[in-house]
XYZ file of C-alpha atoms in Angstrom:
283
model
C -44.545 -148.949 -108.019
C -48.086 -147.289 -107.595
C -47.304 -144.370 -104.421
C -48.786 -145.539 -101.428
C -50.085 -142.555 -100.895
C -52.599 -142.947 -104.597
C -54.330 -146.124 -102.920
C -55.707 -144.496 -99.976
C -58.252 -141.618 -99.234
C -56.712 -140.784 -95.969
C -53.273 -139.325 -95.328
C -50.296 -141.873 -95.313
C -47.477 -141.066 -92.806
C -43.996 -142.156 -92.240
C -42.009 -141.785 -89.027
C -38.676 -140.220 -89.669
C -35.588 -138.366 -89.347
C -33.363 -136.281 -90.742
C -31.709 -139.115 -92.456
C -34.740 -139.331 -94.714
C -35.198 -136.031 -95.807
C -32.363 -136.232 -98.178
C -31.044 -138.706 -100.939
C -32.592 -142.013 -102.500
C -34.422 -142.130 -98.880
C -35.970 -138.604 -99.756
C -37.111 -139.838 -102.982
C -38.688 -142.948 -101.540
C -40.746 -140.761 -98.757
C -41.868 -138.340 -101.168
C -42.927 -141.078 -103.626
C -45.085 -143.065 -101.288
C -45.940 -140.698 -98.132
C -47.991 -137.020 -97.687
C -47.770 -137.105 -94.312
C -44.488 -137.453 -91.739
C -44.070 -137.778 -87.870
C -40.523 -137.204 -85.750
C -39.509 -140.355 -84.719
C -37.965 -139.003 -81.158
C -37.159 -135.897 -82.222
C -40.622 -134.167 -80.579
C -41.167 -135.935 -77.699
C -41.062 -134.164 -74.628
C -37.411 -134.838 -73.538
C -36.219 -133.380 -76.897
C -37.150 -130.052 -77.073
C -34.731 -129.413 -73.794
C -30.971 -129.006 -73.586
C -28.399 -130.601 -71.089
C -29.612 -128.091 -68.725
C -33.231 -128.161 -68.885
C -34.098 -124.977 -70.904
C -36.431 -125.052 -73.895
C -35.173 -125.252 -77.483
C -35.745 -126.802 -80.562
C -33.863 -129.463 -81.533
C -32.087 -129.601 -84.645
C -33.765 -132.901 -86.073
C -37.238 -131.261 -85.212
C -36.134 -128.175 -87.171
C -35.023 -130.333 -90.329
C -38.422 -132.190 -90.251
C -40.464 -129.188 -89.922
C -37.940 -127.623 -93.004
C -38.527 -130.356 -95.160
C -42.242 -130.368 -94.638
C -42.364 -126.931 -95.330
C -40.338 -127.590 -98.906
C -42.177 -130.170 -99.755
C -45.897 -129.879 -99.288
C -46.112 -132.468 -96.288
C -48.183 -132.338 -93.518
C -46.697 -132.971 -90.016
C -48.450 -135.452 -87.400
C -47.371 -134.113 -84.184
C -45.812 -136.762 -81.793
C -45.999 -136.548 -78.616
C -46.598 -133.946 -76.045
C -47.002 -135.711 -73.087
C -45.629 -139.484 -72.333
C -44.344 -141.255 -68.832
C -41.345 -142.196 -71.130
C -38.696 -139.610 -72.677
C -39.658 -136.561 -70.345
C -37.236 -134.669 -68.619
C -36.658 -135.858 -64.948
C -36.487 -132.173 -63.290
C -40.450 -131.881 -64.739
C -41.459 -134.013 -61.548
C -39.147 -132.868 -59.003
C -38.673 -129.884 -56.859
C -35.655 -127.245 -56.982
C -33.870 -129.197 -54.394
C -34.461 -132.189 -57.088
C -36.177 -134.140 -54.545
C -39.654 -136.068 -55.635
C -43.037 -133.787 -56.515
C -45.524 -134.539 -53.711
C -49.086 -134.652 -54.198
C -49.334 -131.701 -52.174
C -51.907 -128.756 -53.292
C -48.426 -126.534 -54.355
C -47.025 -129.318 -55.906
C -49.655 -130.654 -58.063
C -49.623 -126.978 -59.353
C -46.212 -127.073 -60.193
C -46.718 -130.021 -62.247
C -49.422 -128.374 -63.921
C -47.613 -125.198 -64.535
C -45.262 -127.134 -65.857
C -47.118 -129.210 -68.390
C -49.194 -125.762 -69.473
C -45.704 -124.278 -70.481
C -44.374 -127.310 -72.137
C -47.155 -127.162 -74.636
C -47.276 -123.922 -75.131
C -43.453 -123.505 -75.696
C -43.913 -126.467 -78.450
C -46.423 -123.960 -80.071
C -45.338 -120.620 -79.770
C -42.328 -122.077 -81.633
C -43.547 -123.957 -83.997
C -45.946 -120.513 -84.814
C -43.198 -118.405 -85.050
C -41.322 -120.386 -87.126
C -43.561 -121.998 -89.591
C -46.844 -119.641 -89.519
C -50.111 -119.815 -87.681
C -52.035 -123.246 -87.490
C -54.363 -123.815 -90.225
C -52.553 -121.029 -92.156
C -48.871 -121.976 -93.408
C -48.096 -124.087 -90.970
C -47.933 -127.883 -91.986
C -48.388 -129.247 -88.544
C -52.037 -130.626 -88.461
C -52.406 -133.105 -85.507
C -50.589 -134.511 -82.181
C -50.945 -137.385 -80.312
C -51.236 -135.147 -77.307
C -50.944 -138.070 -74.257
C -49.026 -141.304 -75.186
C -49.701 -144.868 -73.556
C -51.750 -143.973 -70.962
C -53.842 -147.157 -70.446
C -52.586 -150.125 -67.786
C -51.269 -152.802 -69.645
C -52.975 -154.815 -66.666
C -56.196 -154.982 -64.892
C -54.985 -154.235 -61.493
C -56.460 -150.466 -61.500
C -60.074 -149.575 -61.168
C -59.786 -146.977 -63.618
C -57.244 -148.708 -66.157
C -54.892 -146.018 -66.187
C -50.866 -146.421 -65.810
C -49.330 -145.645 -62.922
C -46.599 -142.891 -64.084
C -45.454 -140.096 -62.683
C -47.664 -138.064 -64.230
C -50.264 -140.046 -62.524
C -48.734 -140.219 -59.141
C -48.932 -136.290 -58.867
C -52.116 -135.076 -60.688
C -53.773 -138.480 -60.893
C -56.467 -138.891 -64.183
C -56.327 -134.928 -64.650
C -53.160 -134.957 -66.427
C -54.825 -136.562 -69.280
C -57.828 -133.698 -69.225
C -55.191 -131.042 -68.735
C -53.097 -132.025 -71.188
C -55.741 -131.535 -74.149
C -57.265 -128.549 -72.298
C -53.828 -126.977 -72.561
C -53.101 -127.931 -76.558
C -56.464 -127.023 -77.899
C -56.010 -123.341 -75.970
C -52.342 -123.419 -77.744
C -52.726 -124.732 -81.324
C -56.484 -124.428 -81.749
C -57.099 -120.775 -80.111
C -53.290 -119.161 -79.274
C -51.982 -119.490 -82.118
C -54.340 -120.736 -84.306
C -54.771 -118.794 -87.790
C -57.649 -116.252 -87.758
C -60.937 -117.428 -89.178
C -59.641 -121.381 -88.885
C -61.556 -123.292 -86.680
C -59.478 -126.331 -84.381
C -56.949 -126.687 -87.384
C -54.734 -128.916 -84.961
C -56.445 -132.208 -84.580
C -55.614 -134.045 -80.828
C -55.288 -137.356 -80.369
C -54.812 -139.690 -77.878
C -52.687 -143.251 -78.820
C -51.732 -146.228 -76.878
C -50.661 -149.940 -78.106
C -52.249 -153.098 -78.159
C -55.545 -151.811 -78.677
C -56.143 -154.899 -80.768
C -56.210 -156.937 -77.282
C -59.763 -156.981 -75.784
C -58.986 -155.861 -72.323
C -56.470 -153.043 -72.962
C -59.587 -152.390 -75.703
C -62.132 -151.859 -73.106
C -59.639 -150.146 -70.723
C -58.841 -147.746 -73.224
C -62.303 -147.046 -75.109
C -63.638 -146.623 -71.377
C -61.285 -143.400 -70.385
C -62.298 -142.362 -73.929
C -65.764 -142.447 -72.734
C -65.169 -140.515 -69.802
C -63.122 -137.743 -71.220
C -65.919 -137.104 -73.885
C -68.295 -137.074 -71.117
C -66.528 -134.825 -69.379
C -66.028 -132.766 -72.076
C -62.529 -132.677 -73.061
C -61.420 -131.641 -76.360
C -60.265 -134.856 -77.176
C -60.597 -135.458 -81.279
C -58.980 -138.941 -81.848
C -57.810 -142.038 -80.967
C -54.624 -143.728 -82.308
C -54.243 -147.142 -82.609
C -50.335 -148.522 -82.424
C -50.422 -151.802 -84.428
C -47.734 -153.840 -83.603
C -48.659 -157.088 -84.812
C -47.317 -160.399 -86.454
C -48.589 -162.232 -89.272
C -50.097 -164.525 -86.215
C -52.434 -161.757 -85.307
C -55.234 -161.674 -87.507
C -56.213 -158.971 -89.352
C -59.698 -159.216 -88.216
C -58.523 -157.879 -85.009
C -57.045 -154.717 -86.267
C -60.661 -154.208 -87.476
C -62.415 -155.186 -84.517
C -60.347 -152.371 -82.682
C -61.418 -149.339 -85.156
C -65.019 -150.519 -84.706
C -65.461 -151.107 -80.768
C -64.579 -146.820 -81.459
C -66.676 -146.126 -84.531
C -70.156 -145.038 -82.816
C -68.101 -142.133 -80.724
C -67.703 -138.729 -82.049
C -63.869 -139.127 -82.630
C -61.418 -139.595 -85.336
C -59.520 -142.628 -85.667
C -55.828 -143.317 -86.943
C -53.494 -145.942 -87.185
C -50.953 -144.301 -85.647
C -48.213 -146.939 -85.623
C -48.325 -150.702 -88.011
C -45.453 -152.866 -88.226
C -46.047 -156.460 -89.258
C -43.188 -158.396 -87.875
C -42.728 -161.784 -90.181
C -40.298 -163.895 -87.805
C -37.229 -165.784 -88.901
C -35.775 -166.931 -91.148
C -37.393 -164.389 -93.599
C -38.203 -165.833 -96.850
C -39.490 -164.697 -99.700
C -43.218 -166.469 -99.322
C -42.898 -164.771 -95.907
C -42.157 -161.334 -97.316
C -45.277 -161.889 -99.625
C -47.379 -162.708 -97.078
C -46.656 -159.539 -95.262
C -46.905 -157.420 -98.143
C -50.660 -159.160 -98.570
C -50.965 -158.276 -95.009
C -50.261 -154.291 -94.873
């Protein structure tokens, strides 16, 4: 089979665990892919043990490993989601509920500032600077931020994140990742080697569409170091593909990079063979 990865002028990525990294899986991924992403194993919940202090978990560690031994750049995912974050992040040291009160909200954002920068002093010490030896390239920095609904003003999902710090979470979360991987602990003489990116699903659905390309808008205007959007593409062969398309151009006059982050093609059942070929015509 031709590699994937020989069709395309842009980097194609696989989401993954250890289980890949070794065997006829190995093999596969380093036929077809240049490019991997931690399935779970980097969101925020996972870089914390059983009793909330930082570390690095062992499946992030055997990503980043066989990156390193093989020449593969790492997509960074995620560093800051409602889902798969640590509970004690939004509550007090009594482990009651963070208020939205002026010492609270700075917890939060204390919080949130050493969360990233944790992820990337680490990741520095252990793999070289950013833009240097280090084959970490790019995050999707906040995760599924947009209302599935229309039921907010300003689009936005009502997490926890939210409930404290309101829209600025989203600003301080790329303030606080491009001062960490782009200036920190960036390589000398490399200018923003980490690319940051914000992602969210169904983006191929007009309204979450315009909900999501208008907070786009607005961080740009208000000048947050926002480089990307990802698109999550999880579609059927009843979507059509026209719509994928429409999505990357309702984007394409904005001064930001665009990925598809996520694309899974889901045939129904039974699965046949015509089906299989459809979806392969499809991707």
């Amino acid at each position: 089979l031709t590699p994937l990865q020989d069709t395309l002028d842009v980097p194609v990525g696989v989401a993954i665990d250890s289980r890949e990294t070794t065997g006829v899986a190995s093999e596969l991924l380093l036929r077809h892919f240049d490019q991997i992403t931690g399935e779970n194993y980097m969101k925020p919940e996972a870089w914390y043990d059983a009793n909330g202090q930082f570390r690095a978990n062992p499946e992030a560690v055997a990503l980043m490993d066989f990156a390193e031994a093989n020449d593969l750049a790492v997509y960074g995912h995620v560093l800051v989601w409602h889902s798969q974050t640590p509970a004690f992040f939004f509550q007090a040291a009594d482990g009651s509920p963070l208020t939205t009160s002026d010492a609270d909200k700075q917890i939060l954002r204390d919080r949130l500032r050493e969360h990233i920068f944790n992820v990337a002093e680490w990741l520095a010490t252990e793999y070289g600077e950013f833009g240097g030896t280090n084959p970490l390239n790019a995050w999707d920095v906040v995760n599924e931020v947009v209302s599935d609904g229309s039921e907010y003003a300003d689009g936005l999902r009502r997490s926890e994140w939210y409930r404290i710090l309101g829209e600025e979470f989203i600003d301080l979360s790329f303030q606080y990742a491009d001062e960490a991987f782009n200036e920190v602990y960036a390589a000398d003489g490399v200018d923003r080697p980490v690319t940051l990116f914000i992602n969210d699903y169904n983006t191929e659905q007009s309204g979450k569409q315009g909900r999501y390309l208008a907070l786009v808008e607005r961080l740009l205007a208000r000048g947050v170091p926002i480089d990307g959007v990802g698109h999550q593409f999880h579609v059927s062969l009843a979507m059509p593909v026209s719509a994928l398309e429409q999505a990357i151009r309702t984007f394409a006059d904005l001064p930001v990079t665009q990925v598809v982050t996520e694309l899974d093609v889901t045939t129904g059942t039974p699965v046949s063979e015509a089906l299989l070929i459809e979806q392969g015509y499809y991707y």
